[in-house]
CSV table of N, CA, C and O and ligand atoms in Angstrom, one decimal:
chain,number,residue,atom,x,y,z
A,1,UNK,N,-3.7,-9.2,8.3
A,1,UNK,CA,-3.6,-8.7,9.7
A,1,UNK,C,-5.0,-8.2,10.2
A,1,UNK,O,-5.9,-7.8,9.6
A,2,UNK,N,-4.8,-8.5,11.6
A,2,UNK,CA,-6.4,-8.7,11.7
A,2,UNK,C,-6.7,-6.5,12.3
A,2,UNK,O,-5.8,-5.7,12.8
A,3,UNK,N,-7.8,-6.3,12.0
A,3,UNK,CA,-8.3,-5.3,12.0
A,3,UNK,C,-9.3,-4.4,13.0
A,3,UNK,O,-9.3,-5.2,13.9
A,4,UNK,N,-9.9,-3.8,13.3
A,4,UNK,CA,-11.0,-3.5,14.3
A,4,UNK,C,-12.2,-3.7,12.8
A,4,UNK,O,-13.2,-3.1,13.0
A,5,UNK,N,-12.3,-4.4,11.6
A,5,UNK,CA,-13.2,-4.1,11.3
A,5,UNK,C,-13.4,-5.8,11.6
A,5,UNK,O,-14.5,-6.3,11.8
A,6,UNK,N,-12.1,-6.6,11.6
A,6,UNK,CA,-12.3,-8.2,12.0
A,6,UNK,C,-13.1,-8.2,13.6
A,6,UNK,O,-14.1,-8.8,13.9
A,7,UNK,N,-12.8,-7.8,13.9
A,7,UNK,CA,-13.6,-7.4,15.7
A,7,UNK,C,-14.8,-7.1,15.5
A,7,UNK,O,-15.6,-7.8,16.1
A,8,UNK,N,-15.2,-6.1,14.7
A,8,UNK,CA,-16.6,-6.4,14.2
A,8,UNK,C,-17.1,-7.2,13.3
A,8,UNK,O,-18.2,-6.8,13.0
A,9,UNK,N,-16.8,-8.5,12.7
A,9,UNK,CA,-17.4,-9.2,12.3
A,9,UNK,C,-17.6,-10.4,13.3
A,9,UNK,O,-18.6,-11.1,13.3
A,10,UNK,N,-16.2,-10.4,14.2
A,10,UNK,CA,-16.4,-11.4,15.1
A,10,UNK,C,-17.3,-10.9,16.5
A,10,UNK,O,-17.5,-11.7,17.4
A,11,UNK,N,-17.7,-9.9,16.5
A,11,UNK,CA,-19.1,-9.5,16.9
A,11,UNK,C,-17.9,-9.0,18.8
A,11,UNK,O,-18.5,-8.8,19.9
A,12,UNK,N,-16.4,-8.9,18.6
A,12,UNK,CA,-15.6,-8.5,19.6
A,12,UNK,C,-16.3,-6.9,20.1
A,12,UNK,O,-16.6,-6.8,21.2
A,13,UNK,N,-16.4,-6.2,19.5
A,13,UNK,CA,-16.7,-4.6,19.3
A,13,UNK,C,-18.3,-4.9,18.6
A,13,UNK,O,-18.9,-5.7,17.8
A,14,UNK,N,-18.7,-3.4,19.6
A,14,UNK,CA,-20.4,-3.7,18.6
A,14,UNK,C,-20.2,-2.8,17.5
A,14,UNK,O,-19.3,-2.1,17.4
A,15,UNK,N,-21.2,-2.8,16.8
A,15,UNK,CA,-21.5,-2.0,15.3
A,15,UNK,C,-22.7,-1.3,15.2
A,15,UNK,O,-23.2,-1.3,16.3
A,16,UNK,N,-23.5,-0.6,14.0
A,16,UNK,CA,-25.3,-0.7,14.5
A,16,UNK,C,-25.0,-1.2,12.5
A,16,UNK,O,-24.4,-0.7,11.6
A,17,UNK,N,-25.6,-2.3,12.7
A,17,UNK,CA,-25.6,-3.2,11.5
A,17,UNK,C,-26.5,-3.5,11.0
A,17,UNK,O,-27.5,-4.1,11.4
A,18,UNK,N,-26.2,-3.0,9.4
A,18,UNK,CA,-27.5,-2.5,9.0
A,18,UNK,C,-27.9,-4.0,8.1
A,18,UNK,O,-29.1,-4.4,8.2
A,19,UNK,N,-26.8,-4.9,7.3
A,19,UNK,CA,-27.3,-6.1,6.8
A,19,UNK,C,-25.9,-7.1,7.2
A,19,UNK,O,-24.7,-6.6,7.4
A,20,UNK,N,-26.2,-8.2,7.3
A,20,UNK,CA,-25.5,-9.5,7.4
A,20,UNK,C,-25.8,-10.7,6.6
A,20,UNK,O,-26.9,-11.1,6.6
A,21,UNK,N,-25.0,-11.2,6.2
A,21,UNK,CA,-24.8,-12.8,5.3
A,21,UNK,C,-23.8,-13.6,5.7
A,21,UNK,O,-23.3,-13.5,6.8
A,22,UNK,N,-23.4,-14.3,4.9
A,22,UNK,CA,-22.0,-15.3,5.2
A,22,UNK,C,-21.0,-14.6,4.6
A,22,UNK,O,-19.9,-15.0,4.9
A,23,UNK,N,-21.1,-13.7,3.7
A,23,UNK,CA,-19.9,-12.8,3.2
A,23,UNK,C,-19.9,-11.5,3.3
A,23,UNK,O,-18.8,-10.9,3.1
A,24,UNK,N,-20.8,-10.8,3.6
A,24,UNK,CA,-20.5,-9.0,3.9
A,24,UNK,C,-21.4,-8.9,4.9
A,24,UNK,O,-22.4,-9.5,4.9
A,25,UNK,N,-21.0,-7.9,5.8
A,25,UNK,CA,-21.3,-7.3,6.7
A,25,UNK,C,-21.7,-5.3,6.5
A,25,UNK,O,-20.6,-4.7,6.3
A,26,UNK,N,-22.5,-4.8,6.5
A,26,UNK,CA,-22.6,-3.4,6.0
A,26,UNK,C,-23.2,-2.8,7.4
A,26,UNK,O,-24.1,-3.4,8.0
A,27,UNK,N,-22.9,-1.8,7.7
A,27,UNK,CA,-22.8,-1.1,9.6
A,27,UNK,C,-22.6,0.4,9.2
A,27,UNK,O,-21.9,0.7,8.3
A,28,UNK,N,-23.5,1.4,10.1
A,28,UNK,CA,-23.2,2.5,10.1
A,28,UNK,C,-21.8,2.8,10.4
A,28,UNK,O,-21.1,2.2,11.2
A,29,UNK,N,-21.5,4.0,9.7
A,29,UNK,CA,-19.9,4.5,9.7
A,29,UNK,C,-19.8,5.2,11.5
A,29,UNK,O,-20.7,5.9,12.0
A,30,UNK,N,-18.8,5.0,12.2
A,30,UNK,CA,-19.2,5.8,13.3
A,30,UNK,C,-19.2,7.4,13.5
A,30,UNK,O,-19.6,8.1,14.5
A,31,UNK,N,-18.5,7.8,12.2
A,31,UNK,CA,-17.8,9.5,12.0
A,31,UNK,C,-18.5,9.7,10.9
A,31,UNK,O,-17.9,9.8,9.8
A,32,UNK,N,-20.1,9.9,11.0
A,32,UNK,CA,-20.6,9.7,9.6
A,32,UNK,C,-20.4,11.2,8.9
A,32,UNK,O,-20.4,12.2,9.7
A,33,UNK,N,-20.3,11.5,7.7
A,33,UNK,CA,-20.1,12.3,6.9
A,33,UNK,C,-21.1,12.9,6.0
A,33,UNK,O,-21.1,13.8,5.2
A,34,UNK,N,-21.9,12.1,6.4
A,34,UNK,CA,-23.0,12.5,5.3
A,34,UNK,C,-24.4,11.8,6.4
A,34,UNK,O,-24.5,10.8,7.2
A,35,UNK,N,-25.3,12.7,6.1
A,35,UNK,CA,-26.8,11.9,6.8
A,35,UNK,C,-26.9,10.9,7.2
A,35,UNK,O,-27.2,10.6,8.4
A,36,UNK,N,-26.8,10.2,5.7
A,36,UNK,CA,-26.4,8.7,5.7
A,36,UNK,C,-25.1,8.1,5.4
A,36,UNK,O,-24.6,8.4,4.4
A,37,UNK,N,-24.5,7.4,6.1
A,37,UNK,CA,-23.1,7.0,6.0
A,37,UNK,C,-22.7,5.9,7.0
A,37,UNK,O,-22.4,5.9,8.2
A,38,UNK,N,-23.0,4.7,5.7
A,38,UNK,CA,-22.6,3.2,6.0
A,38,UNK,C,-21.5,2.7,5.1
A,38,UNK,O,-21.4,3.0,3.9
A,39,UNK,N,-20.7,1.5,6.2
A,39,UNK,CA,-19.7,0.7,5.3
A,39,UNK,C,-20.3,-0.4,5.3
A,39,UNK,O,-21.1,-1.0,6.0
A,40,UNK,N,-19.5,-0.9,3.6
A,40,UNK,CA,-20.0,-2.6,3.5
A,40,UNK,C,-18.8,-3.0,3.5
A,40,UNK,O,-17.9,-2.4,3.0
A,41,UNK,N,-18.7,-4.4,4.2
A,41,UNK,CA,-16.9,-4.8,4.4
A,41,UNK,C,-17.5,-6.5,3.7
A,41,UNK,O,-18.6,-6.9,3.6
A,42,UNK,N,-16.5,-6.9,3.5
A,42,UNK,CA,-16.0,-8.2,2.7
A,42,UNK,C,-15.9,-8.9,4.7
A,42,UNK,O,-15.5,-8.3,5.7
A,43,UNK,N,-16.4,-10.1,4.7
A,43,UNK,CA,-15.7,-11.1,6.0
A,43,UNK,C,-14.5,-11.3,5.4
A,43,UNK,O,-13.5,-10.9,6.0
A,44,UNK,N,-14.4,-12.1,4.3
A,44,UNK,CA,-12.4,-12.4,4.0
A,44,UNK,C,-12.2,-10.6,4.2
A,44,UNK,O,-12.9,-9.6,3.8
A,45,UNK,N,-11.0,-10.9,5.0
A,45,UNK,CA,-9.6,-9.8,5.0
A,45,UNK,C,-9.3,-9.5,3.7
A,45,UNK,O,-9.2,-10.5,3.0
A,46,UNK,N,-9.1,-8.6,3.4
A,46,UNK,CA,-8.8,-8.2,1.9
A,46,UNK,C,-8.0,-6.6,2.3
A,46,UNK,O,-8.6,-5.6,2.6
A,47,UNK,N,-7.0,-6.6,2.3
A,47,UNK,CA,-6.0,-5.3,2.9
A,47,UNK,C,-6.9,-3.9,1.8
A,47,UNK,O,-7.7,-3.0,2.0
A,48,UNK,N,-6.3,-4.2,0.9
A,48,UNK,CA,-6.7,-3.0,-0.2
A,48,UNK,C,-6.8,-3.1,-1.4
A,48,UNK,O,-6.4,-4.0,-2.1
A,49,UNK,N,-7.7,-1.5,-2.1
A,49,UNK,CA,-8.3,-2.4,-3.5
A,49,UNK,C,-6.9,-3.0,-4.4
A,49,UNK,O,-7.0,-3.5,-5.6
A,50,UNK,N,-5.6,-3.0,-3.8
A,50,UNK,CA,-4.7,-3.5,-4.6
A,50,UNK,C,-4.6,-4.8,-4.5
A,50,UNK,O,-4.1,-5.4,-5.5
A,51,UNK,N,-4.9,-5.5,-3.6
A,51,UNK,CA,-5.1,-6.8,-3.2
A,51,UNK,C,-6.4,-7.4,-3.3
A,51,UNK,O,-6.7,-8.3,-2.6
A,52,UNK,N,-7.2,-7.0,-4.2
A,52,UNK,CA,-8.3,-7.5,-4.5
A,52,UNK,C,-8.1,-8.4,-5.7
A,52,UNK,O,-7.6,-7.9,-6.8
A,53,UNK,N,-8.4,-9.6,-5.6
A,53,UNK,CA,-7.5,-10.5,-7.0
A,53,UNK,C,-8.8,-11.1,-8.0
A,53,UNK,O,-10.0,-10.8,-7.7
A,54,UNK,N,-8.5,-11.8,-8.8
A,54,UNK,CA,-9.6,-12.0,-9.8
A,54,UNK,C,-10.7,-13.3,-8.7
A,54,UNK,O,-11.9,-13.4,-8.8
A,55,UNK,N,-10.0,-13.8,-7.9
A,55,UNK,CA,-11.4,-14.9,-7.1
A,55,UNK,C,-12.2,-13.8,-6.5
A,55,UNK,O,-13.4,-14.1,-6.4
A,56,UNK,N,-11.7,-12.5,-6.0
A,56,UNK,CA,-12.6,-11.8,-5.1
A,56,UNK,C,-13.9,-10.7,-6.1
A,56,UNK,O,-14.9,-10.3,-5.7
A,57,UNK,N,-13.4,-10.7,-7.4
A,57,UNK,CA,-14.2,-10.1,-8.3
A,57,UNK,C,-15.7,-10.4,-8.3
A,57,UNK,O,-16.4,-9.5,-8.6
A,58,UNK,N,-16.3,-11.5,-7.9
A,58,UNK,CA,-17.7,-11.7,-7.4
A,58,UNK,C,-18.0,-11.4,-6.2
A,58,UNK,O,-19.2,-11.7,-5.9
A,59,UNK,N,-17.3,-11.0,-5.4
A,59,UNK,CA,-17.3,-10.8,-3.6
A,59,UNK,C,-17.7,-9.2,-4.0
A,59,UNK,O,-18.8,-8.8,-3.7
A,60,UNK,N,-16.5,-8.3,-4.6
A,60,UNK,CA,-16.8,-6.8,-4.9
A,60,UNK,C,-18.1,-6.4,-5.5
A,60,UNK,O,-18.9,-5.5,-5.2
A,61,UNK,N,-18.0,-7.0,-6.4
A,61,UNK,CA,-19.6,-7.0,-7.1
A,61,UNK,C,-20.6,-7.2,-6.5
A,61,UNK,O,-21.6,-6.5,-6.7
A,62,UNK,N,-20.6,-8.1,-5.3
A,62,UNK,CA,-22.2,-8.5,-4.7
A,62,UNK,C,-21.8,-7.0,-3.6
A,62,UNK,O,-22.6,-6.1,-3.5
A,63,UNK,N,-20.7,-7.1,-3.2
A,63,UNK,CA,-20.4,-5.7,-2.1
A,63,UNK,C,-21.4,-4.2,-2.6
A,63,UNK,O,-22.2,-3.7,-1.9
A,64,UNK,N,-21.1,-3.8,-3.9
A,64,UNK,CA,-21.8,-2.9,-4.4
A,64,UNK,C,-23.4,-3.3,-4.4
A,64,UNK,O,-24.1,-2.4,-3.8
A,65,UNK,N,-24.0,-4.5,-4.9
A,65,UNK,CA,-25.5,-5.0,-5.0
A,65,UNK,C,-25.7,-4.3,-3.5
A,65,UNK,O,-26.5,-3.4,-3.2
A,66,UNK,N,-24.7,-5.1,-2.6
A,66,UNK,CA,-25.8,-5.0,-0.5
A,66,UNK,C,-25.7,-3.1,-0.6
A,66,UNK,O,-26.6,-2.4,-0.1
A,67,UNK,N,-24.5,-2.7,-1.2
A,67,UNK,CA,-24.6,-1.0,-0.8
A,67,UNK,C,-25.9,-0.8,-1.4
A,67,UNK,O,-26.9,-0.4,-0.8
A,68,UNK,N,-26.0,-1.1,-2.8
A,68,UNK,CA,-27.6,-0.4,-3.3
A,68,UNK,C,-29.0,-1.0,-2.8
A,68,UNK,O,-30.0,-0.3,-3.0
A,69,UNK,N,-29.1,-2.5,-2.2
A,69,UNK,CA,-29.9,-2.5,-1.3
A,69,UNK,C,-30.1,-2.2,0.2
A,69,UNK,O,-31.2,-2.2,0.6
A,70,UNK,N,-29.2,-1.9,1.0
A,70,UNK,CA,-29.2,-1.1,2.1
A,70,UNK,C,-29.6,0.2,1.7
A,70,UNK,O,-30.6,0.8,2.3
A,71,UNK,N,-28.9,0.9,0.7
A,71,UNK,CA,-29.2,2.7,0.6
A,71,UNK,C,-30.8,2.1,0.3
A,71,UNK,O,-31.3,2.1,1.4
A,72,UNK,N,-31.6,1.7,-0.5
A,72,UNK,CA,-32.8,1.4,-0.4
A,72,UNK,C,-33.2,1.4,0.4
A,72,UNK,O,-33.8,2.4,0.6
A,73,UNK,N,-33.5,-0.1,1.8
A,73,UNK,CA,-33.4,-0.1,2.4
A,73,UNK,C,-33.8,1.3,3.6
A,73,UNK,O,-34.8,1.3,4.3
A,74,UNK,N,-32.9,2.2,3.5
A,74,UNK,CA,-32.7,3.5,4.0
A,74,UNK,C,-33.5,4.8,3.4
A,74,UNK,O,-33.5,5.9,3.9
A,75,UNK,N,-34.2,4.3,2.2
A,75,UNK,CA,-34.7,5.0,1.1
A,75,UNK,C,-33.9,6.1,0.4
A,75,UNK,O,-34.2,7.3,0.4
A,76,UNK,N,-32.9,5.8,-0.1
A,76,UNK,CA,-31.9,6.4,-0.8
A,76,UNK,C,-31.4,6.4,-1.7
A,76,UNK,O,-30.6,7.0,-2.2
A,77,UNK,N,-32.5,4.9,-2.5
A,77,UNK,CA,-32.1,4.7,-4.2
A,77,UNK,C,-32.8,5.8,-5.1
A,77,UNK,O,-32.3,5.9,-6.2
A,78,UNK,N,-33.8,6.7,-4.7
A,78,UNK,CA,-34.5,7.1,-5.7
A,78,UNK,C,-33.4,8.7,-5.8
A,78,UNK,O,-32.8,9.1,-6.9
A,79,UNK,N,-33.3,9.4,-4.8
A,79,UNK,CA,-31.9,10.5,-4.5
A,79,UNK,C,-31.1,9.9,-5.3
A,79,UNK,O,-30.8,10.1,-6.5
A,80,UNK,N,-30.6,9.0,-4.3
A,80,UNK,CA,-28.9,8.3,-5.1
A,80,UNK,C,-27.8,8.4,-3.5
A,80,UNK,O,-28.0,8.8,-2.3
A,81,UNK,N,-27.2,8.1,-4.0
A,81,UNK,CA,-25.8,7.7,-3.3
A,81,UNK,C,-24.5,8.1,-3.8
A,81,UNK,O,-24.2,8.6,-4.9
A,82,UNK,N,-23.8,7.8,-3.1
A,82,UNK,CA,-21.9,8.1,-3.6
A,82,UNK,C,-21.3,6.7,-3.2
A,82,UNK,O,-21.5,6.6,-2.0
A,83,UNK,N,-20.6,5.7,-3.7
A,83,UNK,CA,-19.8,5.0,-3.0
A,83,UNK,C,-18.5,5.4,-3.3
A,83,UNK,O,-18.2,5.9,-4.4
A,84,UNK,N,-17.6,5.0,-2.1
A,84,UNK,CA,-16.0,5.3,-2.0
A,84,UNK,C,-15.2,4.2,-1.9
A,84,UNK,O,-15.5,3.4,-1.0
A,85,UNK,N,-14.4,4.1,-2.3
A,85,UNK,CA,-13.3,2.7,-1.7
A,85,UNK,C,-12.0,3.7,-1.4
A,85,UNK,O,-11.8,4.2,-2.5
A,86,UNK,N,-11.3,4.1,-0.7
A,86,UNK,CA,-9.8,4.7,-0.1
A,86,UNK,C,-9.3,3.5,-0.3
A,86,UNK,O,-9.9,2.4,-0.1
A,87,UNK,N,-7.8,3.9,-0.9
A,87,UNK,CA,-7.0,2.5,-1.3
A,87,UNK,C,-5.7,3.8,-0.7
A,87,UNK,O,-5.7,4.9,-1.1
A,88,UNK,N,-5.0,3.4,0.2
A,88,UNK,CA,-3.3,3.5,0.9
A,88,UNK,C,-2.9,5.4,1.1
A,88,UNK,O,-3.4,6.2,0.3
A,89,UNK,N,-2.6,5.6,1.6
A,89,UNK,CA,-1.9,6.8,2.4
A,89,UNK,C,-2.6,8.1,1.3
A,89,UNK,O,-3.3,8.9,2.0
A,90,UNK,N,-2.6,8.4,0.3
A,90,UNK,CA,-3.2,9.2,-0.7
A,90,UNK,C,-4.3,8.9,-1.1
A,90,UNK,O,-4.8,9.7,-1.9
A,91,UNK,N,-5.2,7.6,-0.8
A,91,UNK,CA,-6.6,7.6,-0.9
A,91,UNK,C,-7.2,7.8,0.6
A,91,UNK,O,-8.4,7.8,0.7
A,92,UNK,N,-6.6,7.9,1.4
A,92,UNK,CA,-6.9,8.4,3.1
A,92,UNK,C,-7.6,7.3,3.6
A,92,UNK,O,-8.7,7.5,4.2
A,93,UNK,N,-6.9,5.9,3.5
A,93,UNK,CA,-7.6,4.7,4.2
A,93,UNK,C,-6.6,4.7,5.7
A,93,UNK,O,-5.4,4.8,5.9
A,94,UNK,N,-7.7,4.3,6.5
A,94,UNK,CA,-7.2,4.1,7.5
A,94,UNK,C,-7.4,2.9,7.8
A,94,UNK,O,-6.7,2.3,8.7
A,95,UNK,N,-8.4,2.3,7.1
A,95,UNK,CA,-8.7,1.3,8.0
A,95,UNK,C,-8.3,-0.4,7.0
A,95,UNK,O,-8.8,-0.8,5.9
A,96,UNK,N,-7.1,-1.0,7.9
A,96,UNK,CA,-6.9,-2.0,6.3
A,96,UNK,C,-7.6,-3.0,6.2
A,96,UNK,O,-7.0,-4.1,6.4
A,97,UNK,N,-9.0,-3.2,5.8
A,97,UNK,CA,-9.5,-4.3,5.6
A,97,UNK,C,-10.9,-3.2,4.3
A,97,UNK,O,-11.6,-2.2,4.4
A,98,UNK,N,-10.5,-4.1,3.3
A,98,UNK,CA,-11.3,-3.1,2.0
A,98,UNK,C,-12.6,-2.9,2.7
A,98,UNK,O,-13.0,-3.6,3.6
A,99,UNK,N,-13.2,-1.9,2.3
A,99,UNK,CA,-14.6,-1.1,2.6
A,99,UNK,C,-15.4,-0.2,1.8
A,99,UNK,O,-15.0,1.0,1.9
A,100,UNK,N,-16.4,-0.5,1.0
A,100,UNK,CA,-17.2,0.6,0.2
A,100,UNK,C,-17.8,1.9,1.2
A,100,UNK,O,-18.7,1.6,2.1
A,101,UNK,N,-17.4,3.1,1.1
A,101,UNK,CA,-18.1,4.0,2.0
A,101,UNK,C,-19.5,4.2,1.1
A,101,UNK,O,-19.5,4.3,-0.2
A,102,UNK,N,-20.5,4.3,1.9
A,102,UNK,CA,-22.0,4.8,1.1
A,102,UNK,C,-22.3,5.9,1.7
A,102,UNK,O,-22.7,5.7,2.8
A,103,UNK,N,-22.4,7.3,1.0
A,103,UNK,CA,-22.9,8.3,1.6
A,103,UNK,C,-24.3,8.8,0.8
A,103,UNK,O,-24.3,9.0,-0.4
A,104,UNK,N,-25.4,9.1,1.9
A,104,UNK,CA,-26.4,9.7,0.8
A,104,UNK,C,-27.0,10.4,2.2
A,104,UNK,O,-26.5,10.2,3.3
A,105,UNK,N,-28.4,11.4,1.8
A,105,UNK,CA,-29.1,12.2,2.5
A,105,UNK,C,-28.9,13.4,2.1
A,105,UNK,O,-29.7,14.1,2.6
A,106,UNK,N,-28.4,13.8,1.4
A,106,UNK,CA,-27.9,15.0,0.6
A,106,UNK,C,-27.1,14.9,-0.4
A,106,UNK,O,-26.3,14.0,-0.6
A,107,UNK,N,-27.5,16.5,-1.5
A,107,UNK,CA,-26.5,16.7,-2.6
A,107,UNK,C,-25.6,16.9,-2.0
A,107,UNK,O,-25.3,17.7,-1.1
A,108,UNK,N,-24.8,15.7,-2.8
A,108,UNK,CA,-23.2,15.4,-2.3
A,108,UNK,C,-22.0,16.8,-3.3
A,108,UNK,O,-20.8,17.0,-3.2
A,109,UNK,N,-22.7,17.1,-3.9
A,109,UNK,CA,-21.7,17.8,-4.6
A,109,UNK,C,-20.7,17.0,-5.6
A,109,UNK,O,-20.8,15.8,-6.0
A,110,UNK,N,-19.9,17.7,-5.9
A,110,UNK,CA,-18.2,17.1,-7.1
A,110,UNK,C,-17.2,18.7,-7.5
A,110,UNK,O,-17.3,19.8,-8.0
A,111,UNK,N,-16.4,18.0,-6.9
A,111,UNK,CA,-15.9,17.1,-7.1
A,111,UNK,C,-15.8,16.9,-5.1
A,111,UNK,O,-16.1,17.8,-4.3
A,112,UNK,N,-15.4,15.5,-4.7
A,112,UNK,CA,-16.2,15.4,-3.4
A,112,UNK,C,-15.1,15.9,-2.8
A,112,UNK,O,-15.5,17.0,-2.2
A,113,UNK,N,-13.6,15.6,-2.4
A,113,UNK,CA,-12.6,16.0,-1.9
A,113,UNK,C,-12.0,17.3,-2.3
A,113,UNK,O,-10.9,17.3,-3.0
A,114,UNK,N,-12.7,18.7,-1.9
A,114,UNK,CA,-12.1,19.9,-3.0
A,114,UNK,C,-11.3,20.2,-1.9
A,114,UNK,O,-11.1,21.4,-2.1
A,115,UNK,N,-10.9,20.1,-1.0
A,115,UNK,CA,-10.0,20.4,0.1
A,115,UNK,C,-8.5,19.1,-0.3
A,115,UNK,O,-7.9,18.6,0.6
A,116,UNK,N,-8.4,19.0,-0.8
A,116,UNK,CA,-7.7,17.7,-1.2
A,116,UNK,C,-7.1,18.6,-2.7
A,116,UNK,O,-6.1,18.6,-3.3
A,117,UNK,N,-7.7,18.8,-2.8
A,117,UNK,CA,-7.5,19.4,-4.5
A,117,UNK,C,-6.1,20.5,-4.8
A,117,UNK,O,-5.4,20.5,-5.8
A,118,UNK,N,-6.0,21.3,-3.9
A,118,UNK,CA,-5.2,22.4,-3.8
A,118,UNK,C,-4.0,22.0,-3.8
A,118,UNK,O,-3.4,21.4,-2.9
A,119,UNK,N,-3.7,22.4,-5.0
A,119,UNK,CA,-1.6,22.5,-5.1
A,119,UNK,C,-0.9,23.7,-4.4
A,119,UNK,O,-1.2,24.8,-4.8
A,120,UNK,N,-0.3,23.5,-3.6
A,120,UNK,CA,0.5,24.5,-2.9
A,120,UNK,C,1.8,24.6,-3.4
A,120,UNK,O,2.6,25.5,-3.0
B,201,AMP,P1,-11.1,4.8,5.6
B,201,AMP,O1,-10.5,6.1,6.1
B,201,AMP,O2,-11.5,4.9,4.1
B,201,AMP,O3,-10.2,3.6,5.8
B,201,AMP,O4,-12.4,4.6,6.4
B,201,AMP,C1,-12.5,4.0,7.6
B,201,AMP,C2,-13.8,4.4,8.2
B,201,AMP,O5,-14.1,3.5,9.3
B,201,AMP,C3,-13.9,5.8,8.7
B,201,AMP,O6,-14.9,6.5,8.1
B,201,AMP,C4,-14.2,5.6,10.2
B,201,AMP,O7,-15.1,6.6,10.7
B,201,AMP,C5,-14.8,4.2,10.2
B,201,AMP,N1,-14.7,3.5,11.5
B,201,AMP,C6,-13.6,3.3,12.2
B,201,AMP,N2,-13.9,2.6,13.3
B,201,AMP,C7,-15.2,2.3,13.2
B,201,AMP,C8,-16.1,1.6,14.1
B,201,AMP,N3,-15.7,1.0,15.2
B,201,AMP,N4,-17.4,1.5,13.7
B,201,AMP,C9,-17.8,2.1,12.6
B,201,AMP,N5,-17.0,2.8,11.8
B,201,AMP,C10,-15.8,2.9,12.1
């Protein structure tokens, strides 16, 4: 199902885009969370990391390589970074087309979701 993140690949909606190829696209987040905070999206539609199947296993892998050359890029390898993937209603994805979040610009802390953490 097509997505607002398909709208930005098909260039429908703008982005501020940080790298492009024939298979991922990586764009600042627009609610960023952190200093720095960009996603890297797959062009195939890929719903969630549960539907990531063994052909896409070199797609995810290169996905992580463009996160750690963009945070570069950004100069963020020597710090470091956090990547995230949210997978379905308890991983807090909203958006269904898979996405590495990259946050860096600051100590990120851990555990990262301590608001999430509390048993009531
Ligand atoms: P998730 O909650 O893991 O599905 O993450 C979806 C992310 O997409 C959120 O961090 C949103 O801020 C971000 N987002 C939604 N729409 C846009 C957009 N048009 N441009 C950039 N980021 C977006």
């Amino acid at each position: 199902m097509a997505t607002i993140f398909t709208k930005i690949i098909e260039k429908e909606i703008s982005a501020d885009i940080l790298f492009e190829d024939e298979r991922v696209l990586a764009f600042r987040d627009i609610n960023p969370q952190a200093p720095i905070h960009f996603l890297v999206i797959p062009k195939k539609p890929i719903a969630t990391a549960n539907d990531i199947s063994q052909e896409d296993e070199a797609l995810v892998g290169y996905m992580h390589r463009v996160a750690a050359k963009v945070a570069k890029d950004l100069g963020a390898d020597k710090h470091g970074f956090r990547t995230v993937m949210n997978c379905n209603e308890h991983g807090g994805q909203t958006v269904y087309h898979i996405h590495l979040h990259v946050l860096a610009g600051k100590p990120l802390g851990w555990p990262p979701y301590t608001e999430n953490l509390k048993v009531n």
